[in-house]
Each structure stands twice: as structure tokens, then as C-alpha cells.
Amino acid sequence: MTAAEPAASRYEAVIGIEIHCQLKTVSKMFCGCSTEIDGAAPNSHCCPVCLGLPGVLPTINKKAVEFVIATGFAIEAKVATTTRWDRKNYFYPDLPKGYQISQYQLPLAAEGRLTFDTSDGPFTVCVRRAHLEEDTGRLIHAELDGRRVSLIDFNRSGMPLMEIVTEPDIRTAEQARRYAEELRLLMQTIGASDAEMENGQMRVEANVSIRPRGQEAFGTRVEVKNMNSMRAVERAIAFEIERQTVAVDAGEKIHMETRGWDEARQSTYHMRPKEEENDYRYFPEPDLPPLLTSPEWLAEIKARLPELPSARRRRYRDEQGLSAYDADVLVNDATAAALFEGAVAADPAVPPKLLANWVTGEYMRLAKGGEGSGAAAVDPAELAALVELVVDGSISGTNAKEVFAEHFATGRGVSSIVKARGFEQISDAGALGTAIDTVLAANPAAVADYRAGKAEVLGFLVGQVMKATRGQANAGMVQNALRERLDKAE
Ligand code: ADP
Ligand code: MG
Ligand code: ZN
């Protein structure tokens, strides 16, 4: 190992990810307050429990527990039969009780894993644990009458949060982003969380360290937070690996610290030294009994799980013959996937691969452009009927796109659009023969060229017939008929 080698090849990054997801429950974690806090007036969704007033008692939100258990099953984790609540003590103005109710020694789920694709092939990350806890309030630093003040909004206080922590298995910034993306898709599929990073429903924190290649012991880790998009997760980790590499190369020591991602500067900055575990003085929550999960309840939750993204990708590929790429595009877009499934069900005679092409192509292009009344107007059965018309040669591919665009915009039935626009393809030999005669008479030079052995002229002549019939001729029939006529001795 010499200093002349590029730093990237001398060091290896070690990354562990902690993700907090806001769970999609109707009420908060330990009280009856509504979770509909988006856009609500500050401190309008609070009660004595989530304000941490003395003398109150928490009650457990069953749905939140079920979401964590469902996540546990989805990542093939061990789900606890006995779990417990613990107090995590610290003082901060957004935490009115002075502690957060969390799970420490006995998380609801442990030892799971998640497999996903990367540009280097499939990669599996071991998940250490998934547990349940409550969110804090929100501090707003503002200026009021020329004074700098800190305001507190307790609406978020007591919102249910699931924390999912990986083992330090990840080695690249791309793997970390892909892990977070796959977990987000999983949360949305299960319905546990909307998991949108932009509004804080999903918060990704990365623990990053580097070590000389070949060394087994981990280096000192730095925690990076405040990334509010998947792209930011990847950039922040890549930046941090580079920063640590340069520092270690220069003989500096890495300190345990929490750093923030500065989107404008595209760099991380020091926020605070990292707390030690024992600073939190965890102890069992005395106001809540241990939580027991019966085998029947667990079985029920497991049975309710929807088809998971990995299984769906596999089904699309192996049973419906889609490419890995198309399968992935569909699995990542719930509306598109529903349209595809609906069209396949509506007409099993149409090859699913063709339907997938229309959904990932024309449908997604129009949906992205927000044209017309859009996604909602598209009827899976109409899409299947349209593709069937293309397959049996009743309508040209070009005209089919126009029909689909009108159906997308108005919801009008495919056969009625085809009739109204006069798109029914001309497959009648007599009608085609007339068009062909006209074209041959008008292009004697091309005819001579063809007969002199320039076979490629045929494409030009087919094009002329298509033009003469405003695209309505059956191109296959035209080609055959032309060839027959031209090959015939004069
Ligand atoms: P805390 O929650 O106190 O930050 P944890 O022990 O729960 O600490 O670990 C948090 C995350 O850091 C986990 O995802 C873990 O895999 C990861 N991690 C632990 N040690 C390292 C390290 N040396 N380098 C990178 N990540 C690490
Ligand atoms: Mg942690
Ligand atoms: Zn409340």
C-alpha cells in the first residue's frame, strides 16, 4: 500500500443506516390526538398526554404496533413475543416529559434483512432492529418584533415513529441510497407510512466510517443527518467518505460527532458531539406493562401482508415475461402497476409484455406530463382492447397512440374513438390494391430501381402507400402485396 494509490482504493467505507418513519395511524402513539397535523395551527393537536403534563398515563396505539410487526415480517425479522417499553431520558425544549418512550432492550422486530438491486447486482443488508417510539415536538427559530425567539409546536409530539437500524453492512453511497429507496417502497406497499422524505415522514441518518482496506476493525464513525431526498443521502455519504479519507490521509483523527448535510453547499458540517448511549439512562417505562404478542395476532398480521415489491418484481419477470427494467418501473409506481394488472386481467389473450410497454411508455409519459384528465380516466379494459386492435392488425401503432392519448384525456371508449377518427385499418385487399396501383403509377423510377435489384426501395413504396391511406393501411399486407406485384414479370 503506497500513498501514490488513489485514496478510494486504499480505504473502504463502512456505513450503517438509521431510518425513522412516521406511521400512518389515525391517532398518536400514546393518546387519542389526531395525526392530521399537516398545515394545522401550531399546538392545535395536543392533550395532557402528548404535552407531558404530570399525572397522565399513556395508552398504546395498537395499529402502530401492528405496522412495526408487519414491517418485521416483511424484512424476514424475528418478531418478539414479549417486548417492553423503555424511557430514553434527555432534556430538550421539544421534549416536554424530559424523556421519550421507546424500546431499547426488546425491540418488536430484530435480525431482518432486505435485498435490492444496485448497479453492481443484488445486495443484501442485515437489519439489526425495528422498534416503536414517539416523536418530539418541533422547535421553530424565528424573528418576532426584531427579537430572535424560539417557538415550540407540540403537534408532532407523540406522533408514532418506527426506527429501523441496519448492521454496518453497507460499503458504498449508492448501496445506502438503494437501501433507503427499497425500504421506502416497502413502507408504502405495507401502508405503514407514506414515507416521503421531503416532509419528514421518512428521516434517513447515515453512520459513516472508513478503514484501510484489509483492516477488520471499524474506524470511528460520524453520524450524518438532515438529508431530505434520496439524492441527498447518496451525495452526503459520498462527501463524508471523501472528507474522512482526506482527513485520515493528512494524519488527522476522526471524532465521534453528528454532522448535518448542507444542501446549498453540498457538504456536511459539524452540529454537535455524539451522545453516548449511557447518557440516556434507559430504564423500563413504569407506566406501561410489557407488551405480549400472541401467536394468533402475529399470524393474522402476517396473513394480511400484501404482495411485497421483491415478490411482485419476480412475478412480473418470471410469470408475465417482463424485462427486469419494466418490472421495476411498474413496481415503483402503484397506479401504473394497478393499470397493468387490470389490463392483464381484462384480456388474458393480449401478451402482458405488450401491455407493460404501453403502461411504461405511453401511459407514464402522459401521466408525467399531467396532460388531460389523466391517470384516473384510463380504463384497464380499454387499454387491453386497444392493444388487441394493434395486435390483430385492425389499427396502426401510430394511430393507436393517438387513440390512447384521447382516451387518457377524456375517458372515451376506444372503439368509439377509432370509429370517430376513421382509424379502422384498411385490410381489405381490394381497397389496398387501388392505393397500390396509384402509388406504382406515380413512381416509375422507384419501380425500375426495385426491378434492377435495389430491394431497399420497397420500404419507400410502402411508405407512399401508408401516406396515401393516411396511415390506415395494414402495413404488413401492403408490403406483401407490393412485393407480389413488383416481382411479377412485366
Ligand atoms: P446510536 O444509535 O447510538 O447512534 P447504534 O449502535 O445504534 O448507535 O448504531 C447506529 C448505526 O451505526 C447502526 O446502523 C450501526 O450499524 C452503525 N455503525 C456502528 N458502528 C459503525 C461504524 N464504525 N461505522 C459505520 N457505521 C457504524
Ligand atoms: Mg440509534
Ligand atoms: Zn395528545
PDB file of N, CA, C and O in Angstrom, residues 69-129:
ATOM      1  N   ILE A  69     -44.790  -4.708  13.461  1.00  0.00           N
ATOM      2  CA  ILE A  69     -44.769  -6.171  13.320  1.00  0.00           C
ATOM      3  C   ILE A  69     -44.839  -6.546  11.836  1.00  0.00           C
ATOM      4  O   ILE A  69     -44.093  -7.414  11.368  1.00  0.00           O
ATOM      5  N   ALA A  70     -45.714  -5.870  11.090  1.00  0.00           N
ATOM      6  CA  ALA A  70     -45.831  -6.149   9.648  1.00  0.00           C
ATOM      7  C   ALA A  70     -44.499  -5.878   8.952  1.00  0.00           C
ATOM      8  O   ALA A  70     -44.050  -6.668   8.106  1.00  0.00           O
ATOM      9  N   THR A  71     -43.852  -4.774   9.322  1.00  0.00           N
ATOM     10  CA  THR A  71     -42.539  -4.466   8.751  1.00  0.00           C
ATOM     11  C   THR A  71     -41.558  -5.571   9.095  1.00  0.00           C
ATOM     12  O   THR A  71     -40.777  -6.028   8.254  1.00  0.00           O
ATOM     13  N   GLY A  72     -41.608  -6.031  10.343  1.00  0.00           N
ATOM     14  CA  GLY A  72     -40.738  -7.121  10.787  1.00  0.00           C
ATOM     15  C   GLY A  72     -40.896  -8.343   9.897  1.00  0.00           C
ATOM     16  O   GLY A  72     -39.911  -8.901   9.406  1.00  0.00           O
ATOM     17  N   PHE A  73     -42.129  -8.737   9.633  1.00  0.00           N
ATOM     18  CA  PHE A  73     -42.351  -9.898   8.757  1.00  0.00           C
ATOM     19  C   PHE A  73     -41.855  -9.614   7.350  1.00  0.00           C
ATOM     20  O   PHE A  73     -41.269 -10.483   6.699  1.00  0.00           O
ATOM     21  N   ALA A  74     -42.083  -8.401   6.887  1.00  0.00           N
ATOM     22  CA  ALA A  74     -41.703  -8.057   5.504  1.00  0.00           C
ATOM     23  C   ALA A  74     -40.196  -8.094   5.310  1.00  0.00           C
ATOM     24  O   ALA A  74     -39.725  -8.311   4.191  1.00  0.00           O
ATOM     25  N   ILE A  75     -39.428  -7.862   6.383  1.00  0.00           N
ATOM     26  CA  ILE A  75     -37.965  -7.924   6.239  1.00  0.00           C
ATOM     27  C   ILE A  75     -37.407  -9.208   6.854  1.00  0.00           C
ATOM     28  O   ILE A  75     -36.223  -9.281   7.198  1.00  0.00           O
ATOM     29  N   GLU A  76     -38.275 -10.195   6.974  1.00  0.00           N
ATOM     30  CA  GLU A  76     -37.862 -11.531   7.449  1.00  0.00           C
ATOM     31  C   GLU A  76     -37.164 -11.455   8.805  1.00  0.00           C
ATOM     32  O   GLU A  76     -36.198 -12.180   9.068  1.00  0.00           O
ATOM     33  N   ALA A  77     -37.660 -10.576   9.681  1.00  0.00           N
ATOM     34  CA  ALA A  77     -37.058 -10.408  11.004  1.00  0.00           C
ATOM     35  C   ALA A  77     -37.711 -11.358  12.010  1.00  0.00           C
ATOM     36  O   ALA A  77     -38.749 -11.953  11.743  1.00  0.00           O
ATOM     37  N   LYS A  78     -37.060 -11.484  13.186  1.00  0.00           N
ATOM     38  CA  LYS A  78     -37.689 -12.206  14.288  1.00  0.00           C
ATOM     39  C   LYS A  78     -38.599 -11.212  14.999  1.00  0.00           C
ATOM     40  O   LYS A  78     -38.151 -10.136  15.409  1.00  0.00           O
ATOM     41  N   VAL A  79     -39.869 -11.575  15.140  1.00  0.00           N
ATOM     42  CA  VAL A  79     -40.811 -10.688  15.818  1.00  0.00           C
ATOM     43  C   VAL A  79     -40.950 -11.150  17.271  1.00  0.00           C
ATOM     44  O   VAL A  79     -41.148 -12.339  17.537  1.00  0.00           O
ATOM     45  N   ALA A  80     -40.830 -10.196  18.195  1.00  0.00           N
ATOM     46  CA  ALA A  80     -40.800 -10.539  19.615  1.00  0.00           C
ATOM     47  C   ALA A  80     -42.161 -11.023  20.107  1.00  0.00           C
ATOM     48  O   ALA A  80     -43.205 -10.529  19.681  1.00  0.00           O
ATOM     49  N   THR A  81     -42.154 -12.009  20.999  1.00  0.00           N
ATOM     50  CA  THR A  81     -43.401 -12.422  21.632  1.00  0.00           C
ATOM     51  C   THR A  81     -43.611 -11.619  22.920  1.00  0.00           C
ATOM     52  O   THR A  81     -44.734 -11.396  23.338  1.00  0.00           O
ATOM     53  N   THR A  82     -42.511 -11.188  23.530  1.00  0.00           N
ATOM     54  CA  THR A  82     -42.591 -10.280  24.678  1.00  0.00           C
ATOM     55  C   THR A  82     -41.707  -9.081  24.382  1.00  0.00           C
ATOM     56  O   THR A  82     -40.528  -9.247  24.077  1.00  0.00           O
ATOM     57  N   THR A  83     -42.282  -7.913  24.464  1.00  0.00           N
ATOM     58  CA  THR A  83     -41.471  -6.724  24.249  1.00  0.00           C
ATOM     59  C   THR A  83     -41.783  -5.718  25.347  1.00  0.00           C
ATOM     60  O   THR A  83     -42.719  -5.901  26.119  1.00  0.00           O
ATOM     61  N   ARG A  84     -40.969  -4.698  25.431  1.00  0.00           N
ATOM     62  CA  ARG A  84     -41.073  -3.806  26.580  1.00  0.00           C
ATOM     63  C   ARG A  84     -40.863  -2.373  26.113  1.00  0.00           C
ATOM     64  O   ARG A  84     -40.297  -2.117  25.056  1.00  0.00           O
ATOM     65  N   TRP A  85     -41.323  -1.447  26.913  1.00  0.00           N
ATOM     66  CA  TRP A  85     -41.092  -0.029  26.653  1.00  0.00           C
ATOM     67  C   TRP A  85     -40.015   0.487  27.590  1.00  0.00           C
ATOM     68  O   TRP A  85     -39.947   0.046  28.740  1.00  0.00           O
ATOM     69  N   ASP A  86     -39.192   1.382  27.080  1.00  0.00           N
ATOM     70  CA  ASP A  86     -38.137   1.960  27.913  1.00  0.00           C
ATOM     71  C   ASP A  86     -38.169   3.474  27.817  1.00  0.00           C
ATOM     72  O   ASP A  86     -38.592   4.030  26.804  1.00  0.00           O
ATOM     73  N   ARG A  87     -37.719   4.098  28.902  1.00  0.00           N
ATOM     74  CA  ARG A  87     -37.595   5.559  28.882  1.00  0.00           C
ATOM     75  C   ARG A  87     -36.207   5.949  28.434  1.00  0.00           C
ATOM     76  O   ARG A  87     -35.220   5.484  28.980  1.00  0.00           O
ATOM     77  N   LYS A  88     -36.147   6.825  27.453  1.00  0.00           N
ATOM     78  CA  LYS A  88     -34.877   7.378  26.995  1.00  0.00           C
ATOM     79  C   LYS A  88     -34.860   8.821  27.496  1.00  0.00           C
ATOM     80  O   LYS A  88     -35.628   9.657  27.010  1.00  0.00           O
ATOM     81  N   ASN A  89     -34.010   9.072  28.472  1.00  0.00           N
ATOM     82  CA  ASN A  89     -34.036  10.374  29.141  1.00  0.00           C
ATOM     83  C   ASN A  89     -33.083  11.385  28.523  1.00  0.00           C
ATOM     84  O   ASN A  89     -31.906  11.103  28.352  1.00  0.00           O
ATOM     85  N   TYR A  90     -33.571  12.541  28.177  1.00  0.00           N
ATOM     86  CA  TYR A  90     -32.701  13.664  27.828  1.00  0.00           C
ATOM     87  C   TYR A  90     -33.529  14.939  27.909  1.00  0.00           C
ATOM     88  O   TYR A  90     -34.769  14.899  27.883  1.00  0.00           O
ATOM     89  N   PHE A  91     -32.833  16.056  28.045  1.00  0.00           N
ATOM     90  CA  PHE A  91     -33.550  17.324  28.186  1.00  0.00           C
ATOM     91  C   PHE A  91     -33.398  18.184  26.955  1.00  0.00           C
ATOM     92  O   PHE A  91     -32.297  18.420  26.492  1.00  0.00           O
ATOM     93  N   TYR A  92     -34.521  18.570  26.417  1.00  0.00           N
ATOM     94  CA  TYR A  92     -34.518  19.448  25.255  1.00  0.00           C
ATOM     95  C   TYR A  92     -35.900  20.092  25.215  1.00  0.00           C
ATOM     96  O   TYR A  92     -36.889  19.457  25.582  1.00  0.00           O
ATOM     97  N   PRO A  93     -35.985  21.344  24.784  1.00  0.00           N
ATOM     98  CA  PRO A  93     -37.285  22.042  24.869  1.00  0.00           C
ATOM     99  C   PRO A  93     -38.422  21.387  24.090  1.00  0.00           C
ATOM    100  O   PRO A  93     -39.593  21.581  24.416  1.00  0.00           O
ATOM    101  N   ASP A  94     -38.083  20.565  23.049  1.00  0.00           N
ATOM    102  CA  ASP A  94     -39.159  19.963  22.258  1.00  0.00           C
ATOM    103  C   ASP A  94     -39.659  18.654  22.863  1.00  0.00           C
ATOM    104  O   ASP A  94     -40.491  17.971  22.286  1.00  0.00           O
ATOM    105  N   LEU A  95     -39.122  18.298  24.034  1.00  0.00           N
ATOM    106  CA  LEU A  95     -39.479  17.024  24.673  1.00  0.00           C
ATOM    107  C   LEU A  95     -40.056  17.325  26.064  1.00  0.00           C
ATOM    108  O   LEU A  95     -39.331  17.345  27.053  1.00  0.00           O
ATOM    109  N   PRO A  96     -41.365  17.552  26.129  1.00  0.00           N
ATOM    110  CA  PRO A  96     -41.930  18.090  27.371  1.00  0.00           C
ATOM    111  C   PRO A  96     -41.800  17.165  28.575  1.00  0.00           C
ATOM    112  O   PRO A  96     -41.677  17.646  29.706  1.00  0.00           O
ATOM    113  N   LYS A  97     -41.820  15.855  28.390  1.00  0.00           N
ATOM    114  CA  LYS A  97     -41.718  14.947  29.541  1.00  0.00           C
ATOM    115  C   LYS A  97     -40.290  14.862  30.067  1.00  0.00           C
ATOM    116  O   LYS A  97     -40.074  14.418  31.187  1.00  0.00           O
ATOM    117  N   GLY A  98     -39.306  15.235  29.246  1.00  0.00           N
ATOM    118  CA  GLY A  98     -37.916  15.041  29.654  1.00  0.00           C
ATOM    119  C   GLY A  98     -37.458  13.636  29.319  1.00  0.00           C
ATOM    120  O   GLY A  98     -36.330  13.242  29.619  1.00  0.00           O
ATOM    121  N   TYR A  99     -38.320  12.849  28.707  1.00  0.00           N
ATOM    122  CA  TYR A  99     -37.934  11.526  28.227  1.00  0.00           C
ATOM    123  C   TYR A  99     -38.842  11.155  27.062  1.00  0.00           C
ATOM    124  O   TYR A  99     -39.940  11.707  26.909  1.00  0.00           O
ATOM    125  N   GLN A 100     -38.353  10.210  26.301  1.00  0.00           N
ATOM    126  CA  GLN A 100     -39.104   9.699  25.156  1.00  0.00           C
ATOM    127  C   GLN A 100     -39.411   8.247  25.481  1.00  0.00           C
ATOM    128  O   GLN A 100     -38.538   7.526  25.970  1.00  0.00           O
ATOM    129  N   ILE A 101     -40.653   7.810  25.247  1.00  0.00           N
ATOM    130  CA  ILE A 101     -40.944   6.387  25.419  1.00  0.00           C
ATOM    131  C   ILE A 101     -40.503   5.682  24.150  1.00  0.00           C
ATOM    132  O   ILE A 101     -40.922   6.042  23.038  1.00  0.00           O
ATOM    133  N   SER A 102     -39.609   4.682  24.320  1.00  0.00           N
ATOM    134  CA  SER A 102     -39.023   3.986  23.185  1.00  0.00           C
ATOM    135  C   SER A 102     -38.895   2.510  23.538  1.00  0.00           C
ATOM    136  O   SER A 102     -39.459   2.061  24.536  1.00  0.00           O
ATOM    137  N   GLN A 103     -38.192   1.764  22.707  1.00  0.00           N
ATOM    138  CA  GLN A 103     -37.909   0.361  23.017  1.00  0.00           C
ATOM    139  C   GLN A 103     -36.407   0.189  22.925  1.00  0.00           C
ATOM    140  O   GLN A 103     -35.807   0.549  21.913  1.00  0.00           O
ATOM    141  N   TYR A 104     -35.796  -0.350  23.969  1.00  0.00           N
ATOM    142  CA  TYR A 104     -34.346  -0.435  23.992  1.00  0.00           C
ATOM    143  C   TYR A 104     -33.880  -1.877  23.904  1.00  0.00           C
ATOM    144  O   TYR A 104     -33.441  -2.341  22.862  1.00  0.00           O
ATOM    145  N   GLN A 105     -34.058  -2.619  25.014  1.00  0.00           N
ATOM    146  CA  GLN A 105     -33.517  -3.974  25.016  1.00  0.00           C
ATOM    147  C   GLN A 105     -34.351  -4.972  24.206  1.00  0.00           C
ATOM    148  O   GLN A 105     -33.814  -5.925  23.677  1.00  0.00           O
ATOM    149  N   LEU A 106     -35.657  -4.767  24.154  1.00  0.00           N
ATOM    150  CA  LEU A 106     -36.517  -5.737  23.481  1.00  0.00           C
ATOM    151  C   LEU A 106     -37.323  -5.070  22.357  1.00  0.00           C
ATOM    152  O   LEU A 106     -38.489  -4.774  22.522  1.00  0.00           O
ATOM    153  N   PRO A 107     -36.695  -4.856  21.222  1.00  0.00           N
ATOM    154  CA  PRO A 107     -37.436  -4.235  20.110  1.00  0.00           C
ATOM    155  C   PRO A 107     -38.491  -5.199  19.580  1.00  0.00           C
ATOM    156  O   PRO A 107     -38.365  -6.410  19.762  1.00  0.00           O
ATOM    157  N   LEU A 108     -39.515  -4.668  18.924  1.00  0.00           N
ATOM    158  CA  LEU A 108     -40.567  -5.523  18.371  1.00  0.00           C
ATOM    159  C   LEU A 108     -40.027  -6.479  17.306  1.00  0.00           C
ATOM    160  O   LEU A 108     -40.477  -7.609  17.186  1.00  0.00           O
ATOM    161  N   ALA A 109     -39.057  -6.021  16.525  1.00  0.00           N
ATOM    162  CA  ALA A 109     -38.506  -6.890  15.480  1.00  0.00           C
ATOM    163  C   ALA A 109     -36.991  -6.775  15.468  1.00  0.00           C
ATOM    164  O   ALA A 109     -36.441  -5.694  15.691  1.00  0.00           O
ATOM    165  N   ALA A 110     -36.304  -7.894  15.208  1.00  0.00           N
ATOM    166  CA  ALA A 110     -34.842  -7.897  15.182  1.00  0.00           C
ATOM    167  C   ALA A 110     -34.319  -8.894  14.161  1.00  0.00           C
ATOM    168  O   ALA A 110     -35.012  -9.841  13.788  1.00  0.00           O
ATOM    169  N   GLU A 111     -33.094  -8.652  13.714  1.00  0.00           N
ATOM    170  CA  GLU A 111     -32.386  -9.576  12.814  1.00  0.00           C
ATOM    171  C   GLU A 111     -33.137  -9.858  11.514  1.00  0.00           C
ATOM    172  O   GLU A 111     -33.412 -11.009  11.185  1.00  0.00           O
ATOM    173  N   GLY A 112     -33.458  -8.806  10.801  1.00  0.00           N
ATOM    174  CA  GLY A 112     -34.099  -8.981   9.494  1.00  0.00           C
ATOM    175  C   GLY A 112     -33.105  -8.708   8.388  1.00  0.00           C
ATOM    176  O   GLY A 112     -31.906  -8.540   8.633  1.00  0.00           O
ATOM    177  N   ARG A 113     -33.619  -8.675   7.158  1.00  0.00           N
ATOM    178  CA  ARG A 113     -32.735  -8.313   6.043  1.00  0.00           C
ATOM    179  C   ARG A 113     -33.557  -7.824   4.859  1.00  0.00           C
ATOM    180  O   ARG A 113     -34.759  -8.133   4.742  1.00  0.00           O
ATOM    181  N   LEU A 114     -32.896  -7.056   4.025  1.00  0.00           N
ATOM    182  CA  LEU A 114     -33.565  -6.505   2.852  1.00  0.00           C
ATOM    183  C   LEU A 114     -32.609  -6.633   1.663  1.00  0.00           C
ATOM    184  O   LEU A 114     -31.446  -6.245   1.753  1.00  0.00           O
ATOM    185  N   THR A 115     -33.117  -7.197   0.573  1.00  0.00           N
ATOM    186  CA  THR A 115     -32.301  -7.378  -0.632  1.00  0.00           C
ATOM    187  C   THR A 115     -32.855  -6.478  -1.736  1.00  0.00           C
ATOM    188  O   THR A 115     -34.067  -6.334  -1.881  1.00  0.00           O
ATOM    189  N   PHE A 116     -31.945  -5.851  -2.485  1.00  0.00           N
ATOM    190  CA  PHE A 116     -32.374  -4.931  -3.550  1.00  0.00           C
ATOM    191  C   PHE A 116     -31.297  -4.915  -4.623  1.00  0.00           C
ATOM    192  O   PHE A 116     -30.184  -5.399  -4.405  1.00  0.00           O
ATOM    193  N   ASP A 117     -31.639  -4.372  -5.784  1.00  0.00           N
ATOM    194  CA  ASP A 117     -30.680  -4.295  -6.882  1.00  0.00           C
ATOM    195  C   ASP A 117     -29.835  -3.036  -6.799  1.00  0.00           C
ATOM    196  O   ASP A 117     -30.310  -1.998  -6.361  1.00  0.00           O
ATOM    197  N   THR A 118     -28.586  -3.151  -7.209  1.00  0.00           N
ATOM    198  CA  THR A 118     -27.716  -1.984  -7.350  1.00  0.00           C
ATOM    199  C   THR A 118     -27.057  -2.095  -8.714  1.00  0.00           C
ATOM    200  O   THR A 118     -27.239  -3.095  -9.398  1.00  0.00           O
ATOM    201  N   SER A 119     -26.260  -1.086  -9.089  1.00  0.00           N
ATOM    202  CA  SER A 119     -25.609  -1.154 -10.398  1.00  0.00           C
ATOM    203  C   SER A 119     -24.589  -2.295 -10.435  1.00  0.00           C
ATOM    204  O   SER A 119     -24.170  -2.717 -11.500  1.00  0.00           O
ATOM    205  N   ASP A 120     -24.205  -2.814  -9.246  1.00  0.00           N
ATOM    206  CA  ASP A 120     -23.285  -3.960  -9.194  1.00  0.00           C
ATOM    207  C   ASP A 120     -24.003  -5.280  -8.958  1.00  0.00           C
ATOM    208  O   ASP A 120     -23.388  -6.259  -8.561  1.00  0.00           O
ATOM    209  N   GLY A 121     -25.323  -5.292  -9.117  1.00  0.00           N
ATOM    210  CA  GLY A 121     -26.078  -6.526  -8.870  1.00  0.00           C
ATOM    211  C   GLY A 121     -26.798  -6.480  -7.534  1.00  0.00           C
ATOM    212  O   GLY A 121     -26.772  -5.467  -6.840  1.00  0.00           O
ATOM    213  N   PRO A 122     -27.458  -7.586  -7.160  1.00  0.00           N
ATOM    214  CA  PRO A 122     -28.259  -7.601  -5.928  1.00  0.00           C
ATOM    215  C   PRO A 122     -27.376  -7.446  -4.683  1.00  0.00           C
ATOM    216  O   PRO A 122     -26.232  -7.906  -4.678  1.00  0.00           O
ATOM    217  N   PHE A 123     -27.909  -6.789  -3.660  1.00  0.00           N
ATOM    218  CA  PHE A 123     -27.158  -6.568  -2.425  1.00  0.00           C
ATOM    219  C   PHE A 123     -28.108  -6.752  -1.245  1.00  0.00           C
ATOM    220  O   PHE A 123     -29.258  -6.323  -1.299  1.00  0.00           O
ATOM    221  N   THR A 124     -27.624  -7.407  -0.205  1.00  0.00           N
ATOM    222  CA  THR A 124     -28.461  -7.643   0.970  1.00  0.00           C
ATOM    223  C   THR A 124     -27.902  -6.904   2.186  1.00  0.00           C
ATOM    224  O   THR A 124     -26.703  -6.977   2.458  1.00  0.00           O
ATOM    225  N   VAL A 125     -28.770  -6.193   2.878  1.00  0.00           N
ATOM    226  CA  VAL A 125     -28.377  -5.503   4.110  1.00  0.00           C
ATOM    227  C   VAL A 125     -29.084  -6.177   5.281  1.00  0.00           C
ATOM    228  O   VAL A 125     -30.287  -6.442   5.222  1.00  0.00           O
ATOM    229  N   CYS A 126     -28.331  -6.488   6.329  1.00  0.00           N
ATOM    230  CA  CYS A 126     -28.953  -7.044   7.528  1.00  0.00           C
ATOM    231  C   CYS A 126     -29.516  -5.902   8.361  1.00  0.00           C
ATOM    232  O   CYS A 126     -28.854  -4.880   8.567  1.00  0.00           O
ATOM    233  N   VAL A 127     -30.742  -6.100   8.814  1.00  0.00           N
ATOM    234  CA  VAL A 127     -31.386  -5.084   9.640  1.00  0.00           C
ATOM    235  C   VAL A 127     -31.288  -5.538  11.097  1.00  0.00           C
ATOM    236  O   VAL A 127     -31.709  -6.636  11.436  1.00  0.00           O
ATOM    237  N   ARG A 128     -30.688  -4.699  11.920  1.00  0.00           N
ATOM    238  CA  ARG A 128     -30.463  -5.069  13.315  1.00  0.00           C
ATOM    239  C   ARG A 128     -31.775  -5.094  14.097  1.00  0.00           C
ATOM    240  O   ARG A 128     -32.048  -6.022  14.825  1.00  0.00           O
ATOM    241  N   ARG A 129     -32.584  -4.052  13.911  1.00  0.00           N
ATOM    242  CA  ARG A 129     -33.803  -3.949  14.713  1.00  0.00           C
ATOM    243  C   ARG A 129     -34.806  -2.974  14.111  1.00  0.00           C
ATOM    244  O   ARG A 129     -34.437  -2.085  13.336  1.00  0.00           O
TER     245      ARG A 129
END
